Amino acid sequence: MGLLAKLLAQRIALGLLLLFLISIFIFAGTLLLPGDVAQQILGQTATPEALANLRAKLGVNEPPIDRYLTWLGGLLTGDLGTALTSGQNINEALFRRLANTFFLAFWAAIIAVPLAIFLGLLAVRFRDRWPDKLISASTLSTISMPEFVIGYILMFILGVKLRWFSPTAVGYRPDADLLSRLDSIAIPIMVLTLVVLAHMMRMTRAAILNVMQSAYIETAELKGLSTFTVIRKHAFPNAISPVVNVVMLNLAYLVVGVVVVEVVFVYPGLGQYLVDHVTKRDIPVVQACGIIFATIYIGLNLVADLISILTNPRLRHPK
């Protein structure tokens, strides 16, 4: 096995091992949640006998190791189980919500990634001059504020005062036409874009500046090429690996970190689904959402690692 194939195999194996370990932590964490799903279903006036009968029916009294092995076996076969509070198949509800989350994250990424790369290139072109300082100050101010603060500010200004967009995503319908769906999530998209924009822009700027110190960049400048041409044709292509890494990390955040944004805007995504069932102490749903989020995050990080390996000339062409 060549060095490249060996590194790829190692990354994939480590990703699977990490996912297994996270499944243990997710299961253990749900056991520590206070409250009782039987109490949530029957209410505060339920008798001890009724609570005991329902717990036995739901299987929450079984030993934790047995419940974990049953859950793990279901994961390996693609069966996420049944919601305790509604009796609904988790697979159907969860993947419907996941599609909504992907829709929100996709449009945020479509705007954020090209804009971050463009602003990074612009900041390098005007390094230490007012455009660079303005871009850095603006993006740092947005990343310094929590998502819910940015969300409420944009909701008030754009949704309530100016009435340009719907202030919440209550009216979001997956079966509506594209323009209607985008109108209902315009402000959540802006919030997510502002949150991830600064990190991607600054990492793009740092990666390009690091490459700009190379000898071949000086040679290109001595040939009389313009600064922007040198950055675009020589510096940026050689800075792709770290840029791809930070883009993948932020794409993972766009999917996994949307919980706050979905709750603020009442958006019917996976994050809102998770929060609703944490409140109900519906452990199988919480576990399913947790493992899906973990799989997406690890998967995108794994893709970033693989791209970094594949784009490394020293690994593709070993001596």
Short mmCIF file of C-alpha atoms in Angstrom, two decimals:
data_model
loop_
_atom_site.label_atom_id
_atom_site.label_comp_id
_atom_site.label_asym_id
_atom_site.label_seq_id
_atom_site.Cartn_x
_atom_site.Cartn_y
_atom_site.Cartn_z
CA MET A 1 0.00 0.00 0.00
CA GLY A 2 1.37 3.39 -0.98
CA LEU A 3 1.83 6.24 1.45
CA LEU A 4 -1.19 8.13 0.09
CA ALA A 5 -3.52 5.12 0.34
CA LYS A 6 -2.22 4.35 3.84
CA LEU A 7 -2.92 7.89 5.04
CA LEU A 8 -6.41 7.82 3.55
CA ALA A 9 -7.16 4.49 5.23
CA GLN A 10 -5.88 5.79 8.57
CA ARG A 11 -8.08 8.89 8.41
CA ILE A 12 -11.19 6.83 7.59
CA ALA A 13 -10.45 4.33 10.38
CA LEU A 14 -9.90 7.14 12.90
CA GLY A 15 -13.17 8.76 11.82
CA LEU A 16 -15.11 5.52 12.39
CA LEU A 17 -13.43 4.97 15.76
CA LEU A 18 -14.21 8.53 16.84
CA LEU A 19 -17.84 8.09 15.80
CA PHE A 20 -18.09 4.93 17.91
CA LEU A 21 -16.63 6.70 20.94
CA ILE A 22 -18.99 9.63 20.46
CA SER A 23 -21.95 7.23 20.37
CA ILE A 24 -20.94 6.06 23.86
CA PHE A 25 -20.69 9.65 25.13
CA ILE A 26 -24.06 10.57 23.57
CA PHE A 27 -25.76 7.59 25.18
CA ALA A 28 -24.13 8.25 28.55
CA GLY A 29 -25.01 11.94 28.34
CA THR A 30 -28.69 11.23 27.73
CA LEU A 31 -28.75 9.04 30.84
CA LEU A 32 -27.71 12.08 32.89
CA LEU A 33 -30.61 14.21 31.66
CA PRO A 34 -32.91 15.09 34.58
CA GLY A 35 -36.60 14.31 34.31
CA ASP A 36 -38.60 11.36 33.11
CA VAL A 37 -40.31 10.75 29.78
CA ALA A 38 -43.12 8.83 31.51
CA GLN A 39 -43.81 11.86 33.70
CA GLN A 40 -43.82 14.08 30.61
CA ILE A 41 -46.38 11.83 28.90
CA LEU A 42 -48.74 11.24 31.85
CA GLY A 43 -48.34 14.59 33.59
CA GLN A 44 -47.70 15.57 37.18
CA THR A 45 -50.90 13.97 38.46
CA ALA A 46 -49.96 10.44 37.34
CA THR A 47 -49.91 7.74 40.01
CA PRO A 48 -46.69 5.82 40.81
CA GLU A 49 -48.29 2.62 39.47
CA ALA A 50 -49.17 4.25 36.14
CA LEU A 51 -45.64 5.68 35.84
CA ALA A 52 -44.08 2.29 36.61
CA ASN A 53 -46.27 0.55 34.02
CA LEU A 54 -45.46 3.08 31.33
CA ARG A 55 -41.72 2.92 32.07
CA ALA A 56 -41.84 -0.86 31.71
CA LYS A 57 -43.79 -0.55 28.45
CA LEU A 58 -41.32 1.97 27.04
CA GLY A 59 -38.32 -0.12 28.12
CA VAL A 60 -36.62 2.68 30.04
CA ASN A 61 -36.08 0.41 33.06
CA GLU A 62 -33.80 -1.99 31.17
CA PRO A 63 -30.07 -2.02 32.08
CA PRO A 64 -28.14 0.78 30.29
CA ILE A 65 -25.73 -1.65 28.60
CA ASP A 66 -28.63 -3.58 27.06
CA ARG A 67 -30.28 -0.38 25.87
CA TYR A 68 -26.99 0.86 24.37
CA LEU A 69 -26.34 -2.40 22.50
CA THR A 70 -29.91 -2.38 21.17
CA TRP A 71 -29.49 1.24 20.05
CA LEU A 72 -26.07 0.54 18.49
CA GLY A 73 -27.46 -2.46 16.62
CA GLY A 74 -30.25 -0.27 15.28
CA LEU A 75 -27.72 2.34 14.13
CA LEU A 76 -25.71 -0.27 12.25
CA THR A 77 -28.86 -1.39 10.41
CA GLY A 78 -30.12 2.15 9.79
CA ASP A 79 -32.96 1.95 12.32
CA LEU A 80 -33.00 4.95 14.67
CA GLY A 81 -35.93 3.62 16.68
CA THR A 82 -39.28 5.09 17.69
CA ALA A 83 -40.08 8.33 19.50
CA LEU A 84 -41.35 7.51 22.99
CA THR A 85 -43.70 10.48 23.24
CA SER A 86 -45.42 10.14 19.87
CA GLY A 87 -44.73 6.57 18.72
CA GLN A 88 -43.54 8.01 15.41
CA ASN A 89 -40.76 6.39 13.42
CA ILE A 90 -37.67 8.54 14.07
CA ASN A 91 -36.14 7.88 10.63
CA GLU A 92 -39.04 9.53 8.81
CA ALA A 93 -39.34 12.60 11.05
CA LEU A 94 -35.61 13.09 11.48
CA PHE A 95 -34.62 12.97 7.83
CA ARG A 96 -37.50 15.26 6.89
CA ARG A 97 -36.18 17.79 9.41
CA LEU A 98 -32.61 17.15 8.27
CA ALA A 99 -33.60 18.04 4.69
CA ASN A 100 -34.87 21.41 5.99
CA THR A 101 -31.61 22.00 7.86
CA PHE A 102 -29.57 21.14 4.75
CA PHE A 103 -31.68 23.56 2.72
CA LEU A 104 -30.90 26.38 5.16
CA ALA A 105 -27.21 25.49 5.41
CA PHE A 106 -26.86 25.11 1.64
CA TRP A 107 -28.04 28.63 0.85
CA ALA A 108 -25.96 30.10 3.67
CA ALA A 109 -22.89 28.31 2.26
CA ILE A 110 -23.66 29.46 -1.30
CA ILE A 111 -23.37 33.06 -0.07
CA ALA A 112 -20.75 32.75 2.67
CA VAL A 113 -18.02 30.70 0.97
CA PRO A 114 -17.50 32.78 -2.22
CA LEU A 115 -17.92 36.02 -0.26
CA ALA A 116 -15.35 34.95 2.37
CA ILE A 117 -12.80 33.97 -0.29
CA PHE A 118 -13.37 37.22 -2.20
CA LEU A 119 -13.01 39.34 0.96
CA GLY A 120 -9.87 37.38 1.90
CA LEU A 121 -8.33 38.09 -1.51
CA LEU A 122 -9.36 41.73 -1.26
CA ALA A 123 -7.86 42.05 2.23
CA VAL A 124 -4.54 40.64 0.96
CA ARG A 125 -4.58 42.94 -2.06
CA PHE A 126 -4.97 45.99 0.19
CA ARG A 127 -3.00 44.63 3.11
CA ASP A 128 -2.69 47.06 6.07
CA ARG A 129 -4.67 49.69 4.17
CA TRP A 130 -8.17 50.90 4.90
CA PRO A 131 -10.07 48.18 2.92
CA ASP A 132 -8.19 45.48 4.84
CA LYS A 133 -8.84 47.18 8.17
CA LEU A 134 -12.51 47.79 7.35
CA ILE A 135 -13.10 44.17 6.31
CA SER A 136 -11.32 42.82 9.40
CA ALA A 137 -13.16 45.16 11.78
CA SER A 138 -16.56 44.40 10.25
CA THR A 139 -16.17 40.65 10.27
CA LEU A 140 -14.67 40.56 13.76
CA SER A 141 -17.58 42.59 15.12
CA THR A 142 -20.06 40.01 13.78
CA ILE A 143 -18.14 36.97 15.02
CA SER A 144 -17.92 38.56 18.48
CA MET A 145 -21.70 38.56 18.88
CA PRO A 146 -23.74 35.40 19.61
CA GLU A 147 -26.02 34.13 16.87
CA PHE A 148 -29.20 34.93 18.77
CA VAL A 149 -28.14 38.57 19.24
CA ILE A 150 -27.46 38.99 15.50
CA GLY A 151 -30.71 37.17 14.80
CA TYR A 152 -32.85 39.41 16.98
CA ILE A 153 -31.20 42.58 15.62
CA LEU A 154 -31.80 41.57 11.98
CA MET A 155 -35.28 40.32 12.84
CA PHE A 156 -36.18 43.68 14.36
CA ILE A 157 -34.62 45.85 11.63
CA LEU A 158 -35.34 43.85 8.45
CA GLY A 159 -38.46 42.01 9.55
CA VAL A 160 -40.34 44.34 11.91
CA LYS A 161 -39.24 47.87 11.01
CA LEU A 162 -38.49 47.65 7.27
CA ARG A 163 -40.72 44.61 6.56
CA TRP A 164 -38.39 43.44 3.81
CA PHE A 165 -38.49 39.80 4.89
CA SER A 166 -40.52 37.53 7.12
CA PRO A 167 -39.25 38.06 10.71
CA THR A 168 -39.55 34.35 11.55
CA ALA A 169 -39.66 31.08 9.63
CA VAL A 170 -43.01 30.01 11.11
CA GLY A 171 -44.58 30.03 7.65
CA TYR A 172 -41.83 27.92 6.06
CA ARG A 173 -43.26 25.10 3.93
CA PRO A 174 -40.93 22.61 2.20
CA ASP A 175 -43.54 22.10 -0.55
CA ALA A 176 -43.75 25.83 -1.41
CA ASP A 177 -41.98 27.35 -4.41
CA LEU A 178 -38.30 28.26 -4.10
CA LEU A 179 -38.79 32.03 -3.82
CA SER A 180 -41.33 31.66 -1.03
CA ARG A 181 -39.04 29.35 0.90
CA LEU A 182 -36.06 31.66 0.47
CA ASP A 183 -38.13 34.66 1.58
CA SER A 184 -39.13 32.89 4.80
CA ILE A 185 -35.52 32.01 5.67
CA ALA A 186 -33.74 35.10 4.32
CA ILE A 187 -32.88 36.45 7.77
CA PRO A 188 -31.66 33.07 9.16
CA ILE A 189 -29.43 32.77 6.08
CA MET A 190 -27.98 36.23 6.78
CA VAL A 191 -27.30 35.30 10.40
CA LEU A 192 -25.47 32.09 9.49
CA THR A 193 -23.50 33.89 6.77
CA LEU A 194 -22.34 36.61 9.16
CA VAL A 195 -21.39 34.03 11.81
CA VAL A 196 -19.09 31.94 9.58
CA LEU A 197 -17.88 34.70 7.26
CA ALA A 198 -15.21 36.16 9.57
CA HIS A 199 -13.47 32.87 10.30
CA MET A 200 -13.28 31.81 6.66
CA MET A 201 -12.17 35.27 5.51
CA ARG A 202 -9.41 35.60 8.09
CA MET A 203 -8.10 32.08 7.46
CA THR A 204 -8.10 32.73 3.69
CA ARG A 205 -6.21 35.96 4.26
CA ALA A 206 -3.68 34.28 6.60
CA ALA A 207 -3.11 31.34 4.22
CA ILE A 208 -2.50 33.61 1.22
CA LEU A 209 -0.18 35.92 3.18
CA ASN A 210 1.82 32.88 4.25
CA VAL A 211 2.25 31.83 0.61
CA MET A 212 3.11 35.40 -0.42
CA GLN A 213 6.38 35.06 1.49
CA SER A 214 7.60 32.33 -0.89
CA ALA A 215 10.45 32.94 -3.32
CA TYR A 216 8.41 32.15 -6.45
CA ILE A 217 5.96 34.94 -5.52
CA GLU A 218 8.84 37.40 -5.53
CA THR A 219 9.88 36.05 -8.94
CA ALA A 220 6.34 36.60 -10.28
CA GLU A 221 6.36 40.16 -8.96
CA LEU A 222 9.73 40.82 -10.62
CA LYS A 223 8.21 39.76 -13.94
CA GLY A 224 5.99 42.82 -13.70
CA LEU A 225 2.71 41.03 -12.93
CA SER A 226 0.12 43.06 -11.05
CA THR A 227 -0.39 42.36 -7.37
CA PHE A 228 -3.88 40.96 -7.85
CA THR A 229 -2.70 38.71 -10.71
CA VAL A 230 0.08 37.33 -8.50
CA ILE A 231 -2.42 36.65 -5.71
CA ARG A 232 -5.02 35.07 -8.02
CA LYS A 233 -2.76 32.96 -10.25
CA HIS A 234 0.16 32.08 -7.97
CA ALA A 235 -0.64 32.59 -4.28
CA PHE A 236 -4.27 31.46 -3.99
CA PRO A 237 -3.90 28.09 -5.83
CA ASN A 238 -1.09 27.17 -3.42
CA ALA A 239 -3.15 28.20 -0.40
CA ILE A 240 -6.12 26.03 -1.30
CA SER A 241 -5.38 23.26 1.22
CA PRO A 242 -5.75 25.36 4.42
CA VAL A 243 -8.63 27.28 2.85
CA VAL A 244 -10.48 24.02 2.09
CA ASN A 245 -9.95 22.91 5.68
CA VAL A 246 -11.50 26.03 7.14
CA VAL A 247 -14.34 25.97 4.61
CA MET A 248 -15.19 22.37 5.54
CA LEU A 249 -15.10 23.20 9.25
CA ASN A 250 -17.50 26.07 8.71
CA LEU A 251 -19.76 23.97 6.50
CA ALA A 252 -19.91 21.49 9.37
CA TYR A 253 -20.86 24.35 11.67
CA LEU A 254 -23.57 25.50 9.27
CA VAL A 255 -25.25 22.10 9.64
CA VAL A 256 -24.39 21.23 13.26
CA GLY A 257 -24.41 24.71 14.73
CA VAL A 258 -27.81 25.82 13.47
CA VAL A 259 -29.62 24.81 16.67
CA VAL A 260 -29.71 28.35 18.11
CA VAL A 261 -30.72 29.93 14.81
CA GLU A 262 -33.49 27.38 14.25
CA VAL A 263 -34.87 27.94 17.75
CA VAL A 264 -34.75 31.75 17.43
CA PHE A 265 -36.57 31.75 14.08
CA VAL A 266 -38.82 28.73 14.84
CA TYR A 267 -37.46 26.96 11.79
CA PRO A 268 -38.58 23.31 11.41
CA GLY A 269 -35.08 21.84 11.14
CA LEU A 270 -33.15 19.17 12.98
CA GLY A 271 -31.96 21.60 15.67
CA GLN A 272 -35.51 22.61 16.57
CA TYR A 273 -36.50 18.93 16.54
CA LEU A 274 -33.69 18.15 18.98
CA VAL A 275 -34.58 20.97 21.39
CA ASP A 276 -38.28 20.02 21.37
CA HIS A 277 -37.50 16.43 22.36
CA VAL A 278 -34.89 17.36 24.96
CA THR A 279 -37.72 19.25 26.66
CA LYS A 280 -39.90 16.13 26.45
CA ARG A 281 -37.01 13.90 27.66
CA ASP A 282 -37.57 11.71 24.60
CA ILE A 283 -34.19 9.98 24.82
CA PRO A 284 -34.25 7.97 21.53
CA VAL A 285 -34.89 11.15 19.52
CA VAL A 286 -32.16 13.06 21.37
CA GLN A 287 -29.71 10.21 20.76
CA ALA A 288 -30.64 10.01 17.07
CA CYS A 289 -30.20 13.76 16.54
CA GLY A 290 -26.89 13.69 18.43
CA ILE A 291 -25.42 10.86 16.36
CA ILE A 292 -26.59 12.45 13.08
CA PHE A 293 -24.95 15.76 14.01
CA ALA A 294 -21.77 13.94 15.05
CA THR A 295 -21.70 11.94 11.80
CA ILE A 296 -22.06 15.09 9.69
CA TYR A 297 -19.36 16.94 11.63
CA ILE A 298 -16.87 14.07 11.56
CA GLY A 299 -17.69 13.34 7.92
CA LEU A 300 -17.00 16.89 6.74
CA ASN A 301 -13.80 17.04 8.80
CA LEU A 302 -12.78 13.73 7.23
CA VAL A 303 -13.45 15.16 3.76
CA ALA A 304 -11.27 18.16 4.65
CA ASP A 305 -8.44 15.84 5.76
CA LEU A 306 -8.73 13.75 2.60
CA ILE A 307 -8.68 16.83 0.36
CA SER A 308 -5.61 18.14 2.21
CA ILE A 309 -3.83 14.84 1.65
CA LEU A 310 -4.84 14.61 -2.01
CA THR A 311 -3.77 18.19 -2.74
CA ASN A 312 -0.38 17.78 -1.08
CA PRO A 313 2.18 17.34 -3.92
CA ARG A 314 4.72 15.68 -1.59
CA LEU A 315 2.21 12.90 -0.85
CA ARG A 316 0.92 12.54 -4.41
CA HIS A 317 4.45 12.38 -5.84
CA PRO A 318 6.68 10.81 -3.14
CA LYS A 319 10.34 10.43 -3.91
#
